[in-house]
XYZ file of C-alpha atoms in Angstrom:
406
model
C 27.432 98.206 73.051
C 27.242 101.205 75.638
C 27.947 104.062 73.641
C 24.948 102.676 71.378
C 22.745 102.629 74.348
C 23.746 105.966 75.191
C 23.173 107.296 71.800
C 19.442 105.889 71.678
C 18.922 107.582 74.681
C 20.244 110.783 73.778
C 17.866 110.588 70.624
C 14.914 109.969 72.553
C 15.620 112.336 74.841
C 16.211 115.014 72.225
C 12.756 114.152 70.680
C 11.095 114.057 73.922
C 12.249 117.489 74.488
C 11.462 118.834 70.867
C 7.765 117.511 71.686
C 7.618 119.489 75.157
C 8.730 122.736 73.577
C 6.383 122.333 70.848
C 3.513 121.244 73.182
C 4.268 124.465 74.742
C 4.235 126.681 71.755
C 0.788 125.474 70.552
C -0.499 126.132 74.110
C 0.848 129.313 74.043
C -1.098 129.972 70.627
C -4.181 128.625 71.608
C -3.908 130.662 74.475
C -3.688 133.770 72.886
C -6.492 132.672 70.234
C -8.893 131.954 72.872
C -8.168 135.547 74.396
C -8.733 137.070 71.276
C -12.165 135.151 70.724
C -13.211 135.901 74.195
C -12.714 139.640 73.676
C -14.680 139.333 70.577
C -17.261 137.415 72.055
C -17.590 139.864 74.811
C -17.808 142.472 72.705
C -20.370 141.391 70.863
C -18.737 141.081 67.626
C -21.090 139.402 65.216
C -20.407 135.619 64.732
C -19.331 136.221 60.830
C -17.042 138.439 62.049
C -15.645 135.857 64.546
C -15.729 132.880 62.550
C -13.052 132.021 59.515
C -10.936 129.145 58.816
C -9.015 128.730 61.957
C -11.478 129.261 64.430
C -15.072 128.466 64.675
C -17.431 129.420 67.611
C -20.928 128.119 68.218
C -23.483 129.496 70.648
C -24.723 127.040 72.978
C -27.302 129.279 74.659
C -28.065 129.392 78.554
C -28.072 125.998 79.050
C -25.594 125.068 81.542
C -22.068 123.557 80.063
C -19.192 121.736 81.272
C -16.544 124.589 80.844
C -13.861 121.919 82.027
C -14.268 120.054 78.803
C -11.461 120.055 76.453
C -10.905 117.972 73.327
C -7.675 117.938 71.177
C -8.004 116.209 67.626
C -6.275 115.825 64.153
C -7.983 117.243 61.142
C -7.512 117.849 57.700
C -8.283 121.769 56.660
C -7.940 123.056 52.907
C -4.701 125.932 53.115
C -5.632 128.781 51.043
C -1.765 129.087 50.099
C -1.436 125.366 49.752
C -4.510 124.825 47.856
C -4.770 121.116 49.143
C -5.694 119.833 52.599
C -3.202 120.070 55.433
C -2.410 118.498 58.855
C -4.286 120.780 61.632
C -4.418 120.154 65.681
C -7.965 121.028 66.793
C -8.801 122.396 70.097
C -12.749 122.315 71.193
C -13.115 123.574 74.565
C -16.637 125.492 76.219
C -16.866 129.124 77.830
C -19.151 130.790 79.661
C -19.438 134.824 78.578
C -22.503 136.797 80.031
C -24.475 133.697 80.926
C -24.045 132.401 77.925
C -22.176 129.223 76.467
C -20.072 128.743 73.823
C -18.203 125.964 72.146
C -14.923 127.546 70.776
C -12.666 125.375 67.967
C -9.287 126.661 67.364
C -6.622 125.331 64.745
C -3.254 124.943 64.837
C -0.842 124.126 61.924
C 1.193 121.065 62.238
C 2.058 119.891 59.039
C 5.674 121.231 59.342
C 5.851 120.197 63.027
C 5.189 116.470 61.756
C 7.660 116.868 58.818
C 10.344 118.404 60.947
C 9.590 115.692 63.853
C 10.115 112.959 61.037
C 13.255 114.507 59.428
C 14.606 114.421 62.976
C 13.608 110.787 63.564
C 14.911 109.834 60.251
C 18.308 111.569 60.794
C 18.704 110.030 64.148
C 17.988 106.957 62.449
C 20.671 107.110 59.665
C 23.246 108.466 62.310
C 22.501 105.511 64.228
C 23.069 103.050 61.317
C 26.214 105.105 60.177
C 27.598 104.683 63.671
C 26.806 100.828 63.869
C 28.614 100.603 60.707
C 31.558 102.572 61.529
C 31.654 100.667 65.240
C 31.845 97.580 63.575
C 34.549 98.578 60.825
C 36.635 99.801 63.683
C 35.863 96.845 65.566
C 36.815 94.585 62.925
C 39.804 96.828 61.830
C 40.961 97.196 65.262
C 40.559 93.002 66.020
C 41.740 91.951 62.882
C 44.483 94.146 62.132
C 45.619 96.035 64.955
C 45.463 93.085 67.686
C 46.443 90.567 65.407
C 49.751 90.332 66.933
C 48.185 89.903 70.164
C 46.311 86.985 69.215
C 49.027 85.518 67.499
C 50.551 85.649 70.892
C 48.019 83.995 72.521
C 47.796 81.480 70.165
C 51.308 80.647 70.790
C 50.716 80.256 74.452
C 47.420 78.390 73.947
C 49.226 75.770 71.605
C 52.948 75.664 73.534
C 54.502 72.762 74.289
C 57.795 71.562 75.560
C 57.657 68.974 73.699
C 57.634 70.610 70.354
C 60.849 71.427 68.574
C 59.973 74.357 66.846
C 60.935 77.679 68.666
C 58.582 80.937 68.929
C 57.307 82.242 66.147
C 56.027 86.185 67.720
C 54.878 88.114 64.849
C 56.951 91.932 64.809
C 54.609 94.672 66.081
C 54.879 98.448 66.040
C 52.669 98.415 69.242
C 54.937 99.414 72.608
C 52.534 97.208 74.791
C 52.762 94.153 72.129
C 56.582 94.427 72.080
C 56.812 94.212 75.531
C 54.647 91.327 75.949
C 56.044 89.249 73.174
C 59.468 90.019 75.019
C 58.263 89.068 78.551
C 56.427 86.116 77.125
C 60.013 85.057 75.391
C 61.982 85.256 78.571
C 59.169 83.473 80.805
C 59.324 80.923 78.117
C 62.864 80.590 78.064
C 63.758 80.300 81.244
C 60.635 77.729 82.150
C 61.883 75.567 79.025
C 64.985 75.411 80.533
C 64.048 74.641 84.437
C 61.795 71.986 82.625
C 64.754 70.391 80.477
C 67.078 70.341 83.451
C 64.381 68.657 85.732
C 63.470 66.108 83.061
C 67.087 65.383 82.629
C 67.254 65.162 86.120
C 64.417 62.798 86.614
C 65.434 60.738 83.731
C 69.312 60.343 84.813
C 68.352 59.342 88.325
C 65.727 56.971 86.870
C 68.524 55.544 84.665
C 71.349 55.462 87.388
C 69.691 54.015 90.148
C 68.846 51.009 88.257
C 72.680 49.884 88.326
C 73.223 50.133 91.887
C 70.016 48.010 92.341
C 71.030 45.200 89.722
C 74.478 44.899 91.684
C 72.355 44.323 94.927
C 70.070 42.191 93.268
C 72.812 40.225 91.281
C 75.321 39.929 94.763
C 72.109 38.775 96.640
C 71.171 36.143 94.151
C 74.637 35.220 94.203
C 74.898 34.728 98.000
C 71.690 32.857 97.793
C 72.803 30.699 95.660
C 75.691 29.258 98.001
C 75.339 25.658 99.395
C 76.942 26.745 102.711
C 74.294 29.569 103.162
C 72.967 30.191 107.245
C 69.560 29.254 107.021
C 68.933 32.227 109.464
C 70.137 35.035 106.772
C 67.910 33.469 104.054
C 64.722 35.067 105.168
C 66.332 38.438 105.257
C 68.292 38.378 101.976
C 64.968 37.120 100.357
C 63.426 40.252 101.804
C 66.152 42.528 100.661
C 65.940 40.967 97.002
C 62.201 41.842 97.020
C 62.531 45.149 98.066
C 65.635 45.809 95.703
C 63.263 44.694 92.706
C 60.123 46.474 93.925
C 62.318 49.802 93.959
C 63.819 49.132 90.708
C 59.769 48.397 89.291
C 58.810 52.094 91.257
C 61.772 53.617 89.694
C 60.842 52.934 86.132
C 57.001 53.215 87.032
C 57.606 56.786 88.084
C 59.615 57.568 85.430
C 56.921 56.623 83.088
C 54.279 58.285 85.077
C 56.124 61.683 84.726
C 56.419 61.431 80.770
C 53.177 60.221 80.415
C 51.958 63.548 82.438
C 54.552 65.655 80.395
C 52.778 64.247 77.215
C 55.836 63.036 75.765
C 54.060 60.427 73.721
C 52.247 61.839 70.894
C 52.802 59.271 68.260
C 48.996 58.676 67.554
C 47.880 56.058 65.268
C 45.022 54.115 64.263
C 44.710 51.267 66.045
C 41.724 48.022 65.360
C 40.853 47.385 69.084
C 39.845 43.525 68.655
C 42.934 42.523 67.031
C 44.667 44.626 69.852
C 42.752 43.190 72.288
C 42.811 39.415 71.182
C 46.821 39.792 70.756
C 46.980 41.356 74.530
C 44.524 38.196 76.290
C 46.766 35.765 74.607
C 49.865 37.331 76.128
C 48.251 37.226 79.466
C 46.598 33.428 79.058
C 49.411 31.948 80.907
C 49.436 34.086 83.868
C 45.822 33.842 83.853
C 45.672 30.232 84.229
C 48.130 29.987 87.066
C 44.928 30.911 89.009
C 42.468 29.203 86.690
C 41.107 31.982 85.780
C 38.599 32.297 82.700
C 39.127 35.022 80.204
C 35.697 35.899 78.210
C 35.365 38.417 75.365
C 32.963 39.713 73.034
C 34.406 42.192 70.961
C 33.352 44.834 68.421
C 35.406 44.437 64.924
C 34.818 47.574 63.946
C 35.997 49.502 66.602
C 39.124 51.459 65.989
C 40.835 53.985 68.233
C 43.322 57.117 67.977
C 46.000 56.306 70.356
C 49.514 55.938 70.805
C 50.129 52.475 70.794
C 52.431 51.947 73.540
C 50.713 54.180 75.756
C 47.207 52.093 74.958
C 49.392 48.790 75.677
C 50.267 50.200 79.067
C 46.344 51.454 79.720
C 44.814 47.518 78.949
C 47.881 45.959 80.388
C 47.790 47.434 83.359
C 43.810 46.673 83.800
C 44.444 43.182 82.941
C 47.025 42.888 85.451
C 44.805 44.088 87.953
C 42.045 42.410 87.406
C 44.448 38.980 87.401
C 46.200 40.020 90.622
C 42.899 41.017 92.591
C 41.098 37.934 91.423
C 40.258 34.648 93.390
C 41.350 31.487 91.912
C 39.273 30.109 89.475
C 37.319 33.221 88.779
C 36.787 35.088 85.925
C 37.563 38.010 83.482
C 35.027 39.298 81.022
C 35.592 42.046 78.122
C 33.323 43.721 75.873
C 34.029 46.331 73.571
C 31.309 48.339 71.747
C 31.288 51.541 69.303
C 32.743 54.006 72.016
C 33.068 51.926 74.731
C 35.172 49.250 76.373
C 34.010 47.200 79.772
C 36.220 45.176 81.886
C 34.825 42.962 84.579
C 36.412 40.891 86.964
C 35.690 38.581 89.801
C 37.055 39.308 93.123
C 36.798 40.769 96.736
C 35.629 44.365 97.271
C 37.837 46.938 97.850
C 39.193 47.782 101.544
C 39.064 51.671 100.891
C 36.728 54.339 99.186
C 36.155 53.352 95.641
C 36.734 57.365 94.749
C 40.257 56.812 96.026
C 40.887 53.824 93.004
C 43.018 55.913 90.759
C 45.148 57.755 93.209
C 48.718 56.808 93.808
C 49.885 53.947 96.095
C 45.978 52.886 96.714
C 46.035 49.440 96.484
C 44.285 46.501 98.415
C 45.957 45.045 101.332
C 46.069 41.625 99.996
C 48.817 42.341 97.182
C 52.283 43.251 99.130
C 53.634 43.108 95.309
C 51.017 46.103 94.126
C 53.162 49.199 93.854
C 49.638 50.897 93.988
C 50.727 53.080 90.717
C 48.961 50.926 87.768
C 45.249 52.633 87.973
C 46.943 55.809 88.473
C 49.100 55.143 85.152
C 45.535 54.219 83.659
C 44.135 57.556 84.757
C 46.687 59.849 83.705
C 46.501 57.984 80.119
C 42.626 58.673 79.727
C 43.308 61.940 80.796
C 45.844 62.683 78.350
C 43.623 61.104 75.563
C 40.239 62.426 76.726
C 38.582 59.495 77.607
C 36.787 59.057 80.926
C 37.004 55.873 82.866
C 34.289 54.792 85.638
C 34.368 52.224 88.452
C 31.781 50.107 90.203
C 31.621 46.983 92.246
C 28.558 45.153 91.790
C 27.226 41.494 92.371
C 30.695 40.238 93.315
C 32.728 41.709 90.065
C 34.338 44.847 89.683
C 34.007 46.986 86.526
C 36.215 49.315 84.754
C 34.212 51.170 82.107
C 36.344 53.339 79.532
C 34.001 55.752 77.084
C 36.338 56.806 74.028
């Protein structure tokens, strides 16, 4: 665009300079003709000898006239050689000679100039069009062929995932810069992939191996708690240790799950009928809800379907339901509604004890539940982000409301 703008400006500048040159030549022509005409008038030439096709003089007498008057006009005159009307520029002005005023009209042939100027403009237009075609073709050629390896590499970078089993497929290229780019990218990906798999293996091994000593601790404590001659002074500390071990075990599994979600390891998406899925989930939570006399109401859209990994959907809705039951009060309510692209889950309960903006952050939970890890809603938010869903929270009229938009 910069080049085309410069070319257009250059064309206009050339045309303007050509116009100035023509104006100077025209004024020189009129100046010579004026000098010659005034000489003839001053030497009392007859009007028949002064006037001809390209010069006309009219005696205006002695009445005062404006000698500053000048007028230019395009006009057609019959040319003797061409035998047809030709375009001339006519200059009319008034001069005083020996106390008499004369109106002088001089003519300058401009047909060739106008044709030349038109030719210049036509040539510039065609050159401009040609340059545009050449530039567009060059850009298409450069972007479509020369830059093809570069764009292919960009596509590989954009679509790269650690969970893909396919190796990098970078196109061979004769361009040295692109070869270096591909080489550096391959080296970078190899190193990052190695570090990722090492960290992933370490995390999984740690999460797995920590379960064994925790299971042993829990088994030993439960064995001690079942003894008949157990000292009552040890009952409370051992129960506290058992609860802490259980919580640590759940925390390890939950953090491992959260890491897998963040690494996008769940890609087995299926089309799920939400009404059927929710009915089965509600049935599974009815016993838990009945322990607190919580009533579960539902109004489900039978046509609603969702593309998502079933395991992730089970975790997402399960965490929301467990949260709604845990932070509900006895004889409370849980209401579930689904629409075309939306799910709303509301439950009764006390207001939050912290800012609502922090509800999806890790390790934030209401203080009335010591069993909560504070990770359930953080996992829900990660699953929503992974699948492009949005989730909003609000507390209104004594009810917590979770609104999912798919």
